[in-house]
Amino acid sequence: MLEGTIVKALSGFYYVKDGEKQIQCRARGVFRKRGVSPLVGDHVSYEAKKPTDGYILSIKERKNALKRPPIANIDQAILVFSVAEPAFDSQLLDRFLVQMEAHHIEPLICLTKWDLLTHEEAESFHDRLTTYTKIGYPILVTSSLKKEGIATLKEHMENRISVITGQSGVGKSSLLNSLDQSLNIDTQAISQSLGRGKHTTRHVELIPIALNGYVADTPGFSSLELPDMTLAELERCFPEFNDYRESCRFRGCTHLAEPDCKVKEALAEGRIDQGRYKHYQLFFQEISQRKKY
């Protein structure tokens, strides 16, 4: 039985990489009956009666998968956010981080357009970033224009399958082109009237990059729904709670209104960031409302 990895999905076709070959495949009807769709990144078995065309027969067990972007078996997620044009969106970043924590995907926060900041603005922004570095999230500052941070980013992508994602207009395509100029990914200027970028990517595809690495170029978007999760699962997607939750008075403490909550004590003492905690409250309410319908 032939095996390979789906490296592109487009218009109902799945392009399976098998060594040096790439086979254009369709999925058997059995997948539709089971409510299963092959994803880019899936390891599959297939049959091919023609040299370039075939059918996917089965999908190997996934170690993880995202719905948006639709991709499986990811080693790391590069979360691309700009420091300006569009403005840095900490709530959206925290939504992405909850997604990655929920799916056990290692995140790398990549900040673009650093060259647009003045020296004073850069110093102020560094102070904001300590919130994330204290938690343990890695951060890389880049500028596609000045080629700053590009070599370091490339090292992070060696021998790994990475998904590069983030809100529209932050410079993901420019960043990829800086990593490998031969990619020549289409870029568009930010719509000044809307204050956000237009979608420039039309499908999900694994692109060879760095040393034995692949990156998924995915559509940008400006909002992100939280994954289907329980309130207890949400609480565990905030790593800064780890040192305190077991000392709370009540088992299953939500860290909202309960007395003797060690998380709230840490918050009051400045050991947990106020902004992150407000986002936790917001996400908690969002999931609570979802469960009512």
Coordinates of C-alpha atoms in Angstrom, one line a residue:
M1 CA 0.0 0.0 0.0
L2 CA 1.3 3.4 -1.0
E3 CA 1.8 6.1 1.7
G4 CA 2.5 9.8 1.8
T5 CA 1.7 13.2 3.3
I6 CA -0.9 15.6 2.1
V7 CA 0.9 18.8 1.3
K8 CA -1.9 20.8 -0.4
A9 CA -5.7 20.8 -0.5
L10 CA -7.5 22.7 -3.3
S11 CA -11.0 22.5 -4.8
G12 CA -11.6 18.9 -3.6
F13 CA -8.2 17.6 -4.6
Y14 CA -5.5 16.5 -2.2
Y15 CA -1.8 16.5 -3.3
V16 CA 0.1 13.7 -1.6
K17 CA 3.9 13.9 -1.3
D18 CA 5.4 10.4 -1.5
G19 CA 9.2 10.8 -1.7
E20 CA 10.0 12.7 -4.8
K21 CA 6.5 12.1 -6.3
Q22 CA 3.4 14.2 -5.8
I23 CA 0.1 12.6 -6.6
Q24 CA -3.2 14.4 -7.1
C25 CA -5.8 12.5 -5.2
R26 CA -9.5 12.6 -4.4
A27 CA -10.9 11.2 -1.1
R28 CA -13.0 8.1 -1.2
G29 CA -16.7 8.5 -0.4
V30 CA -16.3 6.6 2.8
F31 CA -14.8 9.7 4.4
R32 CA -17.9 11.7 3.7
K33 CA -20.1 9.0 5.2
R34 CA -18.0 9.1 8.4
G35 CA -18.0 12.9 8.5
V36 CA -14.2 12.9 8.1
S37 CA -12.2 15.3 5.8
P38 CA -8.5 14.8 5.0
L39 CA -6.4 17.7 6.1
V40 CA -3.1 19.1 4.9
G41 CA -0.4 17.4 7.0
D42 CA -2.3 14.1 7.2
H43 CA -0.2 11.0 6.7
V44 CA -2.3 8.8 4.4
S45 CA -2.4 5.6 2.4
Y46 CA -3.5 5.9 -1.2
E47 CA -3.8 4.0 -4.4
A48 CA -2.8 5.3 -7.9
K49 CA -3.7 3.5 -11.1
K50 CA -2.2 6.4 -13.0
P51 CA 1.3 7.9 -12.4
T52 CA -0.2 11.3 -11.3
D53 CA -3.7 10.5 -10.1
G54 CA -5.1 8.5 -7.3
Y55 CA -7.5 8.0 -4.3
I56 CA -6.9 8.4 -0.6
L57 CA -7.8 5.2 1.2
S58 CA -7.1 5.9 4.8
I59 CA -5.8 8.6 7.2
K60 CA -3.2 7.7 9.9
E61 CA -3.8 8.8 13.5
R62 CA -3.2 12.5 14.0
K63 CA -1.2 13.9 16.9
N64 CA -3.1 17.2 16.6
A65 CA -5.4 19.1 14.2
L66 CA -6.8 22.6 13.8
K67 CA -10.0 23.6 12.2
R68 CA -8.9 27.0 11.2
P69 CA -6.5 26.8 9.5
P70 CA -7.4 23.2 8.6
I71 CA -4.1 21.4 9.1
A72 CA -2.9 18.3 11.1
N73 CA 0.3 17.0 12.7
I74 CA 1.8 20.4 13.5
D75 CA 5.1 20.8 15.3
Q76 CA 4.8 24.5 16.1
A77 CA 2.6 27.5 15.4
I78 CA 4.2 30.8 14.5
L79 CA 1.8 33.4 15.6
V80 CA 2.4 36.5 13.5
F81 CA 1.3 39.9 14.9
S82 CA 2.4 43.3 13.9
V83 CA 3.4 46.0 16.3
A84 CA 1.8 48.6 14.0
E85 CA -0.4 48.8 10.8
P86 CA -2.5 47.1 12.1
A87 CA -2.1 47.7 15.8
F88 CA -1.0 44.9 18.1
D89 CA -4.1 43.0 19.3
S90 CA -3.3 41.3 22.6
Q91 CA -6.8 39.8 22.9
L92 CA -6.5 38.1 19.6
L93 CA -3.0 36.8 20.5
D94 CA -4.4 35.4 23.7
R95 CA -7.2 33.6 21.7
F96 CA -4.5 32.1 19.5
L97 CA -2.5 31.0 22.6
V98 CA -5.6 29.3 24.1
Q99 CA -6.0 27.5 20.8
M100 CA -2.4 26.2 20.9
E101 CA -2.6 25.3 24.5
A102 CA -5.8 23.4 23.9
H103 CA -4.3 21.4 21.0
H104 CA -0.8 21.0 22.7
I105 CA 0.9 22.9 19.9
E106 CA 4.1 24.8 20.8
P107 CA 3.6 28.5 19.9
L108 CA 6.2 31.0 18.8
I109 CA 5.1 34.6 18.9
C110 CA 6.6 36.5 16.0
L111 CA 6.3 40.3 15.9
T112 CA 6.6 42.0 12.5
K113 CA 7.1 45.6 11.3
W114 CA 9.4 46.4 14.2
D115 CA 11.0 49.0 11.9
L116 CA 7.8 51.2 12.1
L117 CA 8.4 51.9 15.8
T118 CA 10.5 54.8 17.1
H119 CA 13.1 54.0 19.7
E120 CA 10.8 55.1 22.5
E121 CA 7.9 53.1 21.2
A122 CA 10.2 50.0 20.9
E123 CA 11.3 50.4 24.5
S124 CA 7.7 50.7 25.6
F125 CA 6.7 47.6 23.6
H126 CA 9.5 45.5 25.1
D127 CA 7.9 46.2 28.5
R128 CA 4.5 44.9 27.2
L129 CA 6.2 41.7 26.0
T130 CA 7.5 40.8 29.4
T131 CA 4.0 39.6 30.2
Y132 CA 4.5 36.7 27.7
T133 CA 8.1 36.0 28.4
K134 CA 7.4 35.6 32.1
I135 CA 4.8 32.9 31.3
G136 CA 7.4 31.1 29.1
Y137 CA 6.2 32.0 25.6
P138 CA 9.1 32.5 23.1
I139 CA 9.0 35.8 21.3
L140 CA 10.9 36.8 18.1
V141 CA 11.0 40.3 16.8
T142 CA 11.4 40.7 13.0
S143 CA 11.4 43.2 10.2
S144 CA 11.0 41.9 6.7
L145 CA 12.1 45.3 5.4
K146 CA 15.4 45.3 7.3
K147 CA 15.8 41.5 7.4
E148 CA 16.0 41.5 11.1
G149 CA 15.2 38.3 12.9
I150 CA 14.8 36.3 9.7
A151 CA 17.8 34.0 10.1
T152 CA 16.8 33.2 13.7
L153 CA 13.2 32.4 12.5
K154 CA 14.6 30.1 9.9
E155 CA 16.5 28.2 12.5
H156 CA 13.3 27.7 14.5
M157 CA 11.7 26.1 11.4
E158 CA 14.4 23.5 10.7
N159 CA 13.2 19.9 10.7
R160 CA 9.7 20.9 11.8
I161 CA 6.3 21.4 10.3
S162 CA 5.2 24.9 11.2
V163 CA 1.9 26.7 10.7
I164 CA 2.3 30.4 10.2
T165 CA -0.9 32.3 11.0
G166 CA -2.2 35.5 12.4
Q167 CA -4.6 38.3 11.7
S168 CA -4.7 39.8 8.2
G169 CA -2.3 42.5 7.1
V170 CA 0.4 41.7 9.6
G171 CA 3.0 40.8 6.9
K172 CA 2.9 37.0 6.9
S173 CA 3.4 36.7 3.2
S174 CA 6.3 39.3 3.3
L175 CA 7.8 37.3 6.2
L176 CA 7.7 34.1 4.2
N177 CA 9.2 35.8 1.1
S178 CA 12.0 37.0 3.3
L179 CA 12.6 33.5 4.5
D180 CA 12.8 32.2 0.9
Q181 CA 12.6 34.7 -2.0
S182 CA 11.8 31.9 -4.4
L183 CA 8.4 31.5 -2.8
N184 CA 7.2 34.8 -4.3
I185 CA 4.0 34.7 -2.3
D186 CA 1.5 37.4 -3.3
T187 CA 1.3 40.4 -1.0
Q188 CA -1.1 43.3 -0.9
A189 CA -1.0 46.6 0.9
I190 CA -3.1 47.2 3.9
S191 CA -6.5 48.7 3.2
Q192 CA -6.2 52.1 4.9
S193 CA -9.9 52.6 4.9
L194 CA -10.6 49.4 6.8
G195 CA -7.5 49.4 8.8
R196 CA -6.9 45.7 8.1
G197 CA -5.4 43.6 5.4
K198 CA -7.2 41.9 2.6
H199 CA -6.9 38.1 2.2
T200 CA -4.0 37.2 -0.1
T201 CA -3.8 33.4 0.4
R202 CA -6.4 31.1 -1.2
H203 CA -5.6 27.6 0.1
V204 CA -3.6 25.7 2.6
E205 CA -0.3 24.3 1.5
L206 CA 2.9 22.8 3.1
I207 CA 5.8 24.6 1.5
P208 CA 9.4 23.3 1.9
I209 CA 11.5 25.8 3.9
A210 CA 14.7 25.9 5.9
L211 CA 16.5 22.6 6.5
N212 CA 14.1 19.7 6.1
G213 CA 11.3 22.0 7.3
Y214 CA 7.8 22.7 6.0
V215 CA 5.6 25.7 6.6
A216 CA 1.8 26.0 6.0
D217 CA 0.9 29.3 4.4
T218 CA -2.7 29.9 5.5
P219 CA -5.4 32.6 5.0
G220 CA -5.2 35.5 7.4
F221 CA -8.1 36.4 9.5
S222 CA -9.0 39.1 12.1
S223 CA -11.1 37.1 14.5
L224 CA -10.9 33.6 16.0
E225 CA -13.5 31.5 17.8
L226 CA -12.4 29.7 20.8
P227 CA -12.2 25.9 20.4
D228 CA -15.0 23.6 21.6
M229 CA -13.9 23.2 25.2
T230 CA -15.1 23.1 28.7
L231 CA -14.6 25.9 31.3
A232 CA -12.1 23.7 33.1
E233 CA -10.1 23.2 30.0
L234 CA -10.1 26.9 29.4
E235 CA -8.6 27.5 32.8
R236 CA -5.8 25.1 32.1
C237 CA -4.9 27.1 28.9
F238 CA -3.5 29.9 31.0
P239 CA -0.1 28.6 32.2
E240 CA 0.4 31.5 34.6
F241 CA -2.3 29.9 36.8
N242 CA -0.3 26.7 37.2
D243 CA 1.6 27.8 40.3
Y244 CA -1.5 28.8 42.2
R245 CA -4.5 26.7 41.2
E246 CA -3.7 23.7 43.5
S247 CA -3.7 26.0 46.5
C248 CA -7.1 27.5 45.9
R249 CA -9.6 26.7 48.6
F250 CA -12.1 25.0 46.3
R251 CA -11.3 22.2 43.9
G252 CA -12.4 23.3 40.4
C253 CA -12.0 27.0 41.3
T254 CA -12.9 29.2 38.4
H255 CA -10.8 32.1 39.8
L256 CA -13.7 34.5 39.4
A257 CA -15.8 34.8 42.5
E258 CA -14.7 32.1 44.9
P259 CA -13.1 33.1 48.3
D260 CA -9.5 32.1 49.1
C261 CA -8.5 31.9 45.4
K262 CA -4.8 32.0 45.1
V263 CA -5.0 33.0 41.4
K264 CA -6.8 36.2 42.4
E265 CA -4.3 36.8 45.2
A266 CA -1.5 36.5 42.7
L267 CA -3.4 38.9 40.4
A268 CA -3.8 41.5 43.2
E269 CA -0.1 41.2 44.0
G270 CA 0.9 41.8 40.3
R271 CA 2.2 38.3 39.7
I272 CA -0.5 37.6 37.1
D273 CA -1.1 40.2 34.3
Q274 CA -4.3 42.2 34.6
G275 CA -4.9 42.2 30.8
R276 CA -4.4 38.5 30.5
Y277 CA -6.8 37.9 33.4
K278 CA -9.5 40.2 31.8
H279 CA -9.2 38.1 28.6
Y280 CA -9.7 34.9 30.7
Q281 CA -12.9 36.5 32.1
L282 CA -14.0 37.4 28.6
F283 CA -13.3 33.9 27.2
F284 CA -15.0 32.3 30.3
Q285 CA -18.2 34.3 29.6
E286 CA -18.0 33.5 25.9
I287 CA -17.8 29.7 26.5
S288 CA -20.5 29.9 29.3
Q289 CA -22.9 31.6 26.8
R290 CA -22.1 29.0 24.2
K291 CA -23.0 26.1 26.4
K292 CA -26.5 27.6 26.9
Y293 CA -27.5 27.1 23.3

